């Protein structure tokens, strides 16, 4: 049976099912073999090494492995953040991305992509935080009588962190005065309020000079601005266009990520804003150089939930599961990991072993995750991973996702295309299967 409609939790019927709720399914695909990662928990790994052991049906002539240019071997990356600690991140953006009821009373199903190994991943984003209210010196995100209801609470920020989001440093007082002190003060505040969390991304307040320089002086992995770069290289200088990863400097060279301002401009209607944002996603997902990965950064201050949902639904509809929606921190840390993890490999008979050494990785690297692609004419019968918190595998496409430091939250999803030739259509289906249930029907279980 093919489901073309579903009933929402409020009892209403939704027909047809929106495209953004569907994950592409290829009937000719080979289902991946997976090891299900656990829910997000502190790392249980104590050593600095991981080993991937690949067993072939027979001894292959050759076998090599390379680290994919982007996590999950995606070809497009989208990063979104909101500045100044708005509570709308929690009440609107979060439920649209993860699934839940937003402030407008609408229940959203959530937006996801696959990890290429049989699991779905939820879109994530980032919050650029400020520390103290410059008018009364109250801490913006502390609860109590002085709390501004338009700002996040620390408990809400912690929940976002627990679900893969990032908290970025946007300066303590949002001022041009003494950037290094502004950064350090907010760093200490965030660490004290969010269970020791240490930011690693600086988002420049307004266009004040000195913050990019201060960020890299403090060991930050990335800095971002729409108009200030402290004379450092900036990518992409045209904020309405995507940037190719091959054009970026080496991950250890300081540079500034440019970002596109998605705030509604004076006189702009909601549909006009939606059209403008849809054009950004269209450009990001457009065809490009073979083997290239393209990225786009977008920010706002407090976007209307209807506008955001419409834009994200459109983006999902054209993504074709090639899009990784994440924070700048996870993206930048993956680039750093890709070059600093030491990889060695050996082939002996039908066993191919890949060793990864994480000893050179900074202790403040939050997302210690890698995607490994095995290249061999041989048929893989088994892959085992040790020295990681969790992993996910696809024997057909010879891809391995390795998760360290934080085990990644996943939910089971249908496999994406692994082999075969599909038709030229662009429709999608989601397949769900329930096994070994009692009773005579789903309603009775």
Tab-separated table of C-alpha atoms in Angstrom:
chain	number	residue	atom	x	y	z
A	1	UNK	CA	0.000	0.000	0.000
A	2	UNK	CA	1.174	3.516	-0.799
A	3	UNK	CA	0.109	6.208	1.669
A	4	UNK	CA	-0.913	9.445	-0.032
A	5	UNK	CA	-2.379	11.102	3.063
A	6	UNK	CA	-1.968	11.029	6.821
A	7	UNK	CA	-3.806	12.118	9.922
A	8	UNK	CA	-2.132	14.757	12.099
A	9	UNK	CA	-2.061	14.574	15.913
A	10	UNK	CA	-4.904	17.121	16.086
A	11	UNK	CA	-7.115	14.739	14.103
A	12	UNK	CA	-7.054	16.672	10.821
A	13	UNK	CA	-6.303	14.925	7.533
A	14	UNK	CA	-3.407	16.175	5.389
A	15	UNK	CA	-3.607	15.222	1.723
A	16	UNK	CA	-1.442	15.000	-0.240
A	17	UNK	CA	1.559	14.549	2.017
A	18	UNK	CA	3.900	17.566	1.558
A	19	UNK	CA	7.104	16.855	-0.354
A	20	UNK	CA	9.224	18.187	2.514
A	21	UNK	CA	8.036	15.256	4.663
A	22	UNK	CA	9.237	12.662	2.172
A	23	UNK	CA	12.665	11.086	1.808
A	24	UNK	CA	13.589	9.900	-1.721
A	25	UNK	CA	13.311	6.142	-2.131
A	26	UNK	CA	14.793	4.103	-4.962
A	27	UNK	CA	13.257	0.665	-5.307
A	28	UNK	CA	16.487	-0.570	-6.899
A	29	UNK	CA	18.682	0.606	-4.028
A	30	UNK	CA	20.558	-1.870	-1.886
A	31	UNK	CA	19.626	-1.405	1.739
A	32	UNK	CA	22.619	-0.311	3.822
A	33	UNK	CA	23.953	-2.198	6.772
A	34	UNK	CA	24.001	0.069	9.793
A	35	UNK	CA	25.137	0.306	13.354
A	36	UNK	CA	22.624	2.571	15.047
A	37	UNK	CA	24.264	5.468	16.906
A	38	UNK	CA	22.945	6.077	20.388
A	39	UNK	CA	21.203	9.245	21.531
A	40	UNK	CA	23.390	12.234	22.313
A	41	UNK	CA	25.518	11.441	25.346
A	42	UNK	CA	28.993	12.348	26.577
A	43	UNK	CA	31.766	10.431	24.867
A	44	UNK	CA	32.753	7.041	26.230
A	45	UNK	CA	35.935	6.924	24.138
A	46	UNK	CA	39.134	7.353	26.149
A	47	UNK	CA	41.858	6.763	23.545
A	48	UNK	CA	42.926	8.810	20.530
A	49	UNK	CA	42.608	6.105	17.901
A	50	UNK	CA	39.810	4.505	15.933
A	51	UNK	CA	40.023	1.486	13.636
A	52	UNK	CA	37.809	0.560	10.711
A	53	UNK	CA	38.127	-3.068	9.612
A	54	UNK	CA	36.668	-3.901	6.198
A	55	UNK	CA	36.160	-7.537	5.198
A	56	UNK	CA	35.745	-8.441	1.519
A	57	UNK	CA	34.180	-11.556	0.038
A	58	UNK	CA	37.574	-12.317	-1.492
A	59	UNK	CA	40.944	-10.594	-1.621
A	60	UNK	CA	40.577	-7.443	-3.778
A	61	UNK	CA	43.309	-6.230	-6.097
A	62	UNK	CA	43.288	-2.811	-4.398
A	63	UNK	CA	41.620	-0.993	-1.528
A	64	UNK	CA	42.044	2.599	-0.389
A	65	UNK	CA	40.028	4.992	1.742
A	66	UNK	CA	39.570	8.749	1.725
A	67	UNK	CA	37.830	11.211	3.998
A	68	UNK	CA	34.788	12.740	2.287
A	69	UNK	CA	34.973	16.527	1.749
A	70	UNK	CA	31.753	16.996	3.761
A	71	UNK	CA	30.103	14.924	6.462
A	72	UNK	CA	27.770	12.225	5.106
A	73	UNK	CA	29.419	12.907	1.718
A	74	UNK	CA	26.960	15.715	1.007
A	75	UNK	CA	27.580	18.088	-1.891
A	76	UNK	CA	25.785	21.143	-0.452
A	77	UNK	CA	25.935	22.771	2.992
A	78	UNK	CA	23.534	25.328	4.491
A	79	UNK	CA	24.153	27.137	7.770
A	80	UNK	CA	21.569	29.318	9.524
A	81	UNK	CA	21.771	31.371	12.709
A	82	UNK	CA	19.911	34.136	14.504
A	83	UNK	CA	21.700	36.960	16.320
A	84	UNK	CA	21.109	38.539	19.733
A	85	UNK	CA	19.728	35.487	21.599
A	86	UNK	CA	16.109	35.720	20.356
A	87	UNK	CA	13.617	33.365	21.992
A	88	UNK	CA	12.134	32.784	18.527
A	89	UNK	CA	15.001	30.380	17.927
A	90	UNK	CA	13.437	28.105	20.521
A	91	UNK	CA	9.753	28.847	19.933
A	92	UNK	CA	9.800	28.955	16.113
A	93	UNK	CA	13.000	27.866	14.359
A	94	UNK	CA	13.570	24.829	16.583
A	95	UNK	CA	10.103	23.252	16.137
A	96	UNK	CA	10.194	23.883	12.377
A	97	UNK	CA	13.513	22.043	12.093
A	98	UNK	CA	13.072	19.292	14.664
A	99	UNK	CA	9.282	18.996	14.616
A	100	UNK	CA	6.814	20.403	17.139
A	101	UNK	CA	4.356	23.207	17.797
A	102	UNK	CA	5.636	26.728	17.086
A	103	UNK	CA	4.443	30.011	18.573
A	104	UNK	CA	1.825	30.379	15.811
A	105	UNK	CA	0.100	27.198	17.019
A	106	UNK	CA	1.080	25.205	13.932
A	107	UNK	CA	2.555	21.742	14.415
A	108	UNK	CA	5.501	21.171	12.086
A	109	UNK	CA	6.704	17.655	11.188
A	110	UNK	CA	10.403	18.568	11.150
A	111	UNK	CA	12.984	18.571	8.356
A	112	UNK	CA	15.571	15.863	7.794
A	113	UNK	CA	18.213	14.468	5.501
A	114	UNK	CA	19.805	11.028	5.540
A	115	UNK	CA	23.312	10.091	6.611
A	116	UNK	CA	23.643	7.799	3.583
A	117	UNK	CA	23.577	4.783	5.877
A	118	UNK	CA	19.927	4.283	6.697
A	119	UNK	CA	19.347	7.007	9.298
A	120	UNK	CA	17.750	10.434	9.132
A	121	UNK	CA	19.322	13.556	10.609
A	122	UNK	CA	17.472	16.623	11.789
A	123	UNK	CA	18.318	20.055	10.413
A	124	UNK	CA	20.218	22.082	13.023
A	125	UNK	CA	21.170	25.762	13.358
A	126	UNK	CA	22.966	28.138	15.741
A	127	UNK	CA	22.232	30.941	18.199
A	128	UNK	CA	24.551	33.955	18.368
A	129	UNK	CA	24.416	34.971	22.044
A	130	UNK	CA	24.947	38.240	23.898
A	131	UNK	CA	25.709	38.419	27.611
A	132	UNK	CA	24.605	41.548	29.490
A	133	UNK	CA	21.862	44.079	28.852
A	134	UNK	CA	23.763	47.391	28.415
A	135	UNK	CA	20.867	49.370	29.966
A	136	UNK	CA	20.651	47.623	33.354
A	137	UNK	CA	23.602	45.184	33.242
A	138	UNK	CA	21.220	42.244	33.759
A	139	UNK	CA	22.193	38.969	32.117
A	140	UNK	CA	19.902	38.629	29.128
A	141	UNK	CA	19.277	34.894	29.467
A	142	UNK	CA	18.976	34.607	33.260
A	143	UNK	CA	15.444	33.886	34.509
A	144	UNK	CA	13.732	36.246	36.932
A	145	UNK	CA	12.002	39.598	37.096
A	146	UNK	CA	14.530	41.306	34.825
A	147	UNK	CA	14.370	38.708	32.066
A	148	UNK	CA	13.371	40.076	28.673
A	149	UNK	CA	10.731	37.706	27.284
A	150	UNK	CA	12.076	38.219	23.762
A	151	UNK	CA	15.354	36.530	24.741
A	152	UNK	CA	16.299	32.897	25.224
A	153	UNK	CA	16.639	31.336	28.649
A	154	UNK	CA	19.698	29.258	29.478
A	155	UNK	CA	17.544	26.143	29.866
A	156	UNK	CA	16.256	26.625	26.332
A	157	UNK	CA	19.783	27.137	24.996
A	158	UNK	CA	20.879	23.948	26.758
A	159	UNK	CA	18.095	21.984	25.088
A	160	UNK	CA	19.190	23.310	21.715
A	161	UNK	CA	22.767	22.263	22.474
A	162	UNK	CA	21.592	18.818	23.498
A	163	UNK	CA	19.954	18.479	20.096
A	164	UNK	CA	23.034	19.288	18.038
A	165	UNK	CA	22.715	23.079	17.779
A	166	UNK	CA	25.575	25.483	18.479
A	167	UNK	CA	25.923	28.566	20.689
A	168	UNK	CA	28.110	31.304	19.193
A	169	UNK	CA	29.843	34.296	20.785
A	170	UNK	CA	28.232	37.576	19.652
A	171	UNK	CA	30.019	39.718	22.292
A	172	UNK	CA	29.006	40.410	25.874
A	173	UNK	CA	27.566	43.930	25.455
A	174	UNK	CA	27.289	44.132	21.652
A	175	UNK	CA	29.689	47.052	21.605
A	176	UNK	CA	32.772	48.187	19.667
A	177	UNK	CA	34.783	48.601	22.874
A	178	UNK	CA	37.583	46.131	23.656
A	179	UNK	CA	36.611	43.120	21.507
A	180	UNK	CA	38.956	40.686	23.279
A	181	UNK	CA	37.446	41.533	26.673
A	182	UNK	CA	33.917	41.360	25.275
A	183	UNK	CA	34.604	37.907	23.904
A	184	UNK	CA	36.317	36.586	27.026
A	185	UNK	CA	33.562	37.840	29.321
A	186	UNK	CA	30.835	36.145	27.309
A	187	UNK	CA	32.905	32.981	26.965
A	188	UNK	CA	33.138	32.698	30.736
A	189	UNK	CA	29.417	33.387	31.163
A	190	UNK	CA	28.401	30.760	28.603
A	191	UNK	CA	30.727	28.206	30.158
A	192	UNK	CA	29.271	28.831	33.616
A	193	UNK	CA	25.646	28.645	32.470
A	194	UNK	CA	25.809	25.838	29.899
A	195	UNK	CA	27.553	23.023	31.754
A	196	UNK	CA	31.080	23.975	30.726
A	197	UNK	CA	30.293	24.614	27.061
A	198	UNK	CA	33.064	26.537	25.274
A	199	UNK	CA	32.120	28.499	22.124
A	200	UNK	CA	34.342	28.262	19.069
A	201	UNK	CA	32.618	30.585	16.566
A	202	UNK	CA	32.634	34.387	16.693
A	203	UNK	CA	29.802	36.320	15.043
A	204	UNK	CA	30.855	39.973	14.739
A	205	UNK	CA	28.368	42.413	16.360
A	206	UNK	CA	27.210	45.058	13.843
A	207	UNK	CA	30.384	45.734	11.823
A	208	UNK	CA	32.791	46.451	14.692
A	209	UNK	CA	36.485	46.020	14.009
A	210	UNK	CA	38.743	43.794	16.079
A	211	UNK	CA	36.418	40.867	16.752
A	212	UNK	CA	37.691	38.622	13.970
A	213	UNK	CA	41.264	39.202	15.079
A	214	UNK	CA	40.312	38.605	18.719
A	215	UNK	CA	38.507	35.375	17.814
A	216	UNK	CA	41.514	33.769	16.177
A	217	UNK	CA	43.755	35.097	18.940
A	218	UNK	CA	41.539	33.222	21.404
A	219	UNK	CA	41.844	29.984	19.441
A	220	UNK	CA	38.413	30.107	17.803
A	221	UNK	CA	37.858	27.869	14.805
A	222	UNK	CA	35.794	30.387	12.786
A	223	UNK	CA	34.623	33.988	12.575
A	224	UNK	CA	31.728	35.325	10.541
A	225	UNK	CA	30.367	38.719	9.529
A	226	UNK	CA	28.356	40.352	6.774
A	227	UNK	CA	30.500	43.496	6.598
A	228	UNK	CA	33.685	43.300	8.732
A	229	UNK	CA	36.750	41.124	8.214
A	230	UNK	CA	39.653	43.003	9.930
A	231	UNK	CA	41.582	42.822	6.629
A	232	UNK	CA	41.494	39.033	6.708
A	233	UNK	CA	40.456	37.081	3.597
A	234	UNK	CA	36.671	36.833	3.297
A	235	UNK	CA	34.639	34.120	1.560
A	236	UNK	CA	32.373	34.571	-0.312
A	237	UNK	CA	32.617	38.340	-0.901
A	238	UNK	CA	29.210	38.175	-2.640
A	239	UNK	CA	26.812	37.136	0.091
A	240	UNK	CA	23.971	36.211	-2.253
A	241	UNK	CA	26.019	33.450	-3.861
A	242	UNK	CA	27.282	30.097	-2.665
A	243	UNK	CA	30.981	29.444	-2.051
A	244	UNK	CA	32.924	26.460	-3.338
A	245	UNK	CA	34.884	24.611	-0.660
A	246	UNK	CA	37.877	24.274	-2.987
A	247	UNK	CA	38.261	28.070	-2.943
A	248	UNK	CA	38.528	28.305	0.860
A	249	UNK	CA	41.933	28.680	2.511
A	250	UNK	CA	43.342	25.756	4.456
A	251	UNK	CA	41.319	25.158	7.656
A	252	UNK	CA	44.103	26.484	9.914
A	253	UNK	CA	44.476	29.793	8.027
A	254	UNK	CA	42.368	32.601	9.578
A	255	UNK	CA	39.653	33.930	7.290
A	256	UNK	CA	36.114	35.232	7.649
A	257	UNK	CA	32.959	33.465	6.480
A	258	UNK	CA	30.640	35.923	4.765
A	259	UNK	CA	26.927	35.557	5.536
A	260	UNK	CA	23.695	36.594	3.857
A	261	UNK	CA	21.262	38.853	5.753
A	262	UNK	CA	17.781	37.312	5.586
A	263	UNK	CA	16.002	39.993	7.663
A	264	UNK	CA	12.886	41.480	6.105
A	265	UNK	CA	13.812	44.810	4.513
A	266	UNK	CA	11.704	47.974	4.620
A	267	UNK	CA	8.609	47.664	2.471
A	268	UNK	CA	9.168	43.975	1.736
A	269	UNK	CA	6.130	41.714	1.936
A	270	UNK	CA	6.419	38.208	3.369
A	271	UNK	CA	6.062	36.613	-0.062
A	272	UNK	CA	8.829	38.828	-1.365
A	273	UNK	CA	11.105	37.726	1.479
A	274	UNK	CA	10.232	34.089	0.823
A	275	UNK	CA	11.017	34.470	-2.881
A	276	UNK	CA	14.347	36.091	-2.057
A	277	UNK	CA	15.297	33.250	0.288
A	278	UNK	CA	14.106	30.594	-2.133
A	279	UNK	CA	16.440	32.095	-4.729
A	280	UNK	CA	19.340	31.645	-2.299
A	281	UNK	CA	18.509	27.944	-1.948
A	282	UNK	CA	18.003	27.553	-5.696
A	283	UNK	CA	21.490	28.945	-6.259
A	284	UNK	CA	22.964	26.682	-3.585
A	285	UNK	CA	21.420	23.542	-5.060
A	286	UNK	CA	22.100	24.398	-8.715
A	287	UNK	CA	24.424	22.184	-10.737
A	288	UNK	CA	28.121	22.856	-10.324
A	289	UNK	CA	31.555	21.402	-10.908
A	290	UNK	CA	31.658	17.630	-10.526
A	291	UNK	CA	33.053	16.599	-7.150
A	292	UNK	CA	32.757	20.125	-5.716
A	293	UNK	CA	30.983	20.963	-2.451
A	294	UNK	CA	29.165	24.309	-2.136
A	295	UNK	CA	28.174	26.151	1.030
A	296	UNK	CA	25.890	29.056	1.932
A	297	UNK	CA	25.530	30.962	5.225
A	298	UNK	CA	22.321	32.797	6.144
A	299	UNK	CA	21.419	34.790	9.256
A	300	UNK	CA	18.555	36.824	10.640
A	301	UNK	CA	17.586	38.450	13.927
A	302	UNK	CA	14.086	37.052	14.385
A	303	UNK	CA	12.471	35.664	11.270
A	304	UNK	CA	8.708	35.182	10.996
A	305	UNK	CA	7.979	31.492	11.547
A	306	UNK	CA	5.752	31.274	8.465
A	307	UNK	CA	8.472	32.763	6.271
A	308	UNK	CA	11.117	30.459	7.725
A	309	UNK	CA	8.946	27.342	7.360
A	310	UNK	CA	8.051	28.193	3.759
A	311	UNK	CA	11.696	28.775	2.866
A	312	UNK	CA	12.857	25.579	4.581
A	313	UNK	CA	10.085	23.516	2.978
A	314	UNK	CA	11.117	24.783	-0.448
A	315	UNK	CA	14.758	24.057	0.323
A	316	UNK	CA	13.905	20.514	1.407
A	317	UNK	CA	11.856	19.976	-1.756
A	318	UNK	CA	14.844	20.672	-4.027
A	319	UNK	CA	17.575	19.205	-1.810
A	320	UNK	CA	17.404	15.648	-3.230
A	321	UNK	CA	19.164	14.500	-0.043
A	322	UNK	CA	22.383	16.238	-1.111
A	323	UNK	CA	22.102	18.979	1.533
A	324	UNK	CA	23.749	19.046	4.970
A	325	UNK	CA	22.013	21.643	7.186
A	326	UNK	CA	24.219	22.359	10.184
A	327	UNK	CA	26.040	25.025	12.194
A	328	UNK	CA	29.213	26.822	11.159
A	329	UNK	CA	30.996	25.144	14.050
A	330	UNK	CA	30.233	21.599	12.893
A	331	UNK	CA	31.096	22.508	9.312
A	332	UNK	CA	34.395	24.203	10.255
A	333	UNK	CA	35.357	21.442	12.679
A	334	UNK	CA	34.792	18.842	9.981
A	335	UNK	CA	37.184	20.715	7.688
A	336	UNK	CA	39.751	20.860	10.474
A	337	UNK	CA	39.281	17.187	11.351
A	338	UNK	CA	39.646	16.157	7.711
A	339	UNK	CA	43.173	17.556	7.558
A	340	UNK	CA	44.406	16.898	11.101
A	341	UNK	CA	43.309	13.323	11.719
A	342	UNK	CA	46.193	11.049	10.728
A	343	UNK	CA	45.012	8.182	8.521
A	344	UNK	CA	46.928	4.994	7.743
A	345	UNK	CA	45.723	1.874	5.955
A	346	UNK	CA	46.795	-1.666	5.130
A	347	UNK	CA	45.394	-4.404	2.880
A	348	UNK	CA	46.109	-8.008	3.781
A	349	UNK	CA	44.227	-10.682	1.889
A	350	UNK	CA	40.529	-9.950	2.160
A	351	UNK	CA	40.944	-7.601	5.153
A	352	UNK	CA	41.418	-3.871	4.747
A	353	UNK	CA	42.268	-1.890	7.891
A	354	UNK	CA	42.070	1.881	8.291
A	355	UNK	CA	43.505	3.498	11.417
A	356	UNK	CA	42.595	7.041	12.438
A	357	UNK	CA	44.668	8.943	14.992
A	358	UNK	CA	42.929	11.908	16.674
A	359	UNK	CA	45.873	12.917	18.885
A	360	UNK	CA	46.392	16.221	17.046
A	361	UNK	CA	42.785	17.359	17.404
A	362	UNK	CA	42.033	20.267	19.738
A	363	UNK	CA	40.402	19.286	23.017
A	364	UNK	CA	37.655	21.832	22.302
A	365	UNK	CA	36.619	20.092	19.084
A	366	UNK	CA	32.973	19.310	19.730
A	367	UNK	CA	32.021	17.458	16.546
A	368	UNK	CA	34.700	14.804	16.087
A	369	UNK	CA	32.846	13.056	13.274
A	370	UNK	CA	34.152	11.850	9.920
A	371	UNK	CA	32.812	10.164	6.802
A	372	UNK	CA	35.137	7.615	5.223
A	373	UNK	CA	34.760	6.393	1.624
A	374	UNK	CA	36.295	3.046	0.697
A	375	UNK	CA	37.443	2.646	-2.903
A	376	UNK	CA	37.878	-0.945	-4.043
A	377	UNK	CA	36.522	-3.266	-6.745
A	378	UNK	CA	35.907	-5.887	-4.078
A	379	UNK	CA	32.540	-6.779	-2.549
A	380	UNK	CA	32.362	-5.824	1.134
A	381	UNK	CA	30.750	-8.363	3.443
A	382	UNK	CA	31.370	-6.656	6.796
A	383	UNK	CA	32.695	-3.472	8.404
A	384	UNK	CA	33.532	-3.067	12.085
A	385	UNK	CA	34.467	0.161	13.880
A	386	UNK	CA	36.315	0.386	17.197
A	387	UNK	CA	37.478	3.443	19.124
A	388	UNK	CA	34.317	5.432	18.325
A	389	UNK	CA	31.168	6.257	20.259
A	390	UNK	CA	29.066	5.012	17.346
A	391	UNK	CA	29.070	4.544	13.601
A	392	UNK	CA	26.792	3.973	10.635
A	393	UNK	CA	27.673	1.908	7.592
A	394	UNK	CA	26.571	1.324	4.014
A	395	UNK	CA	28.167	-1.782	2.523
A	396	UNK	CA	26.743	-1.094	-0.942
A	397	UNK	CA	28.165	2.417	-1.281
A	398	UNK	CA	31.215	1.562	0.889
A	399	UNK	CA	30.668	4.526	3.193
A	400	UNK	CA	31.337	4.688	6.934
A	401	UNK	CA	30.298	7.491	9.307
A	402	UNK	CA	32.407	7.588	12.470
A	403	UNK	CA	31.128	9.517	15.500
A	404	UNK	CA	33.413	10.478	18.384
A	405	UNK	CA	33.195	12.821	21.370
A	406	UNK	CA	29.417	13.071	21.067
A	407	UNK	CA	27.313	10.201	19.823
A	408	UNK	CA	24.910	11.522	17.220
A	409	UNK	CA	21.133	11.361	17.605
A	410	UNK	CA	19.490	9.488	14.765
A	411	UNK	CA	16.181	7.985	13.788
A	412	UNK	CA	15.703	5.073	11.448
A	413	UNK	CA	14.806	6.087	7.907
A	414	UNK	CA	14.392	4.377	4.533
A	415	UNK	CA	17.593	3.838	2.533
A	416	UNK	CA	18.540	6.290	-0.163
A	417	UNK	CA	19.689	5.284	-3.616
A	418	UNK	CA	22.619	2.901	-3.517
A	419	UNK	CA	22.602	1.276	-6.960
A	420	UNK	CA	20.469	0.773	-10.026
A	421	UNK	CA	18.985	3.184	-12.510
A	422	UNK	CA	15.872	5.043	-11.447
A	423	UNK	CA	13.292	6.713	-13.653
A	424	UNK	CA	13.498	10.342	-14.702
A	425	UNK	CA	10.664	11.482	-12.441
A	426	UNK	CA	11.174	13.729	-9.436
A	427	UNK	CA	8.512	12.336	-7.112
A	428	UNK	CA	9.283	10.736	-3.757
A	429	UNK	CA	7.856	8.086	-1.470
A	430	UNK	CA	8.479	7.188	2.138
A	431	UNK	CA	8.322	3.492	3.014
A	432	UNK	CA	7.681	2.353	6.589
A	433	UNK	CA	7.622	-1.236	7.808
A	434	UNK	CA	6.406	-2.737	11.098
A	435	UNK	CA	7.408	-6.299	11.920
A	436	UNK	CA	6.246	-8.896	14.479
A	437	UNK	CA	3.307	-6.871	15.792
A	438	UNK	CA	0.464	-8.517	17.656
A	439	UNK	CA	-3.207	-8.078	16.860
A	440	UNK	CA	-4.877	-7.778	13.471
A	441	UNK	CA	-3.902	-4.258	12.483
A	442	UNK	CA	-1.790	-1.247	13.358
A	443	UNK	CA	-4.678	0.394	15.192
A	444	UNK	CA	-4.741	-2.517	17.639
A	445	UNK	CA	-1.045	-2.373	18.514
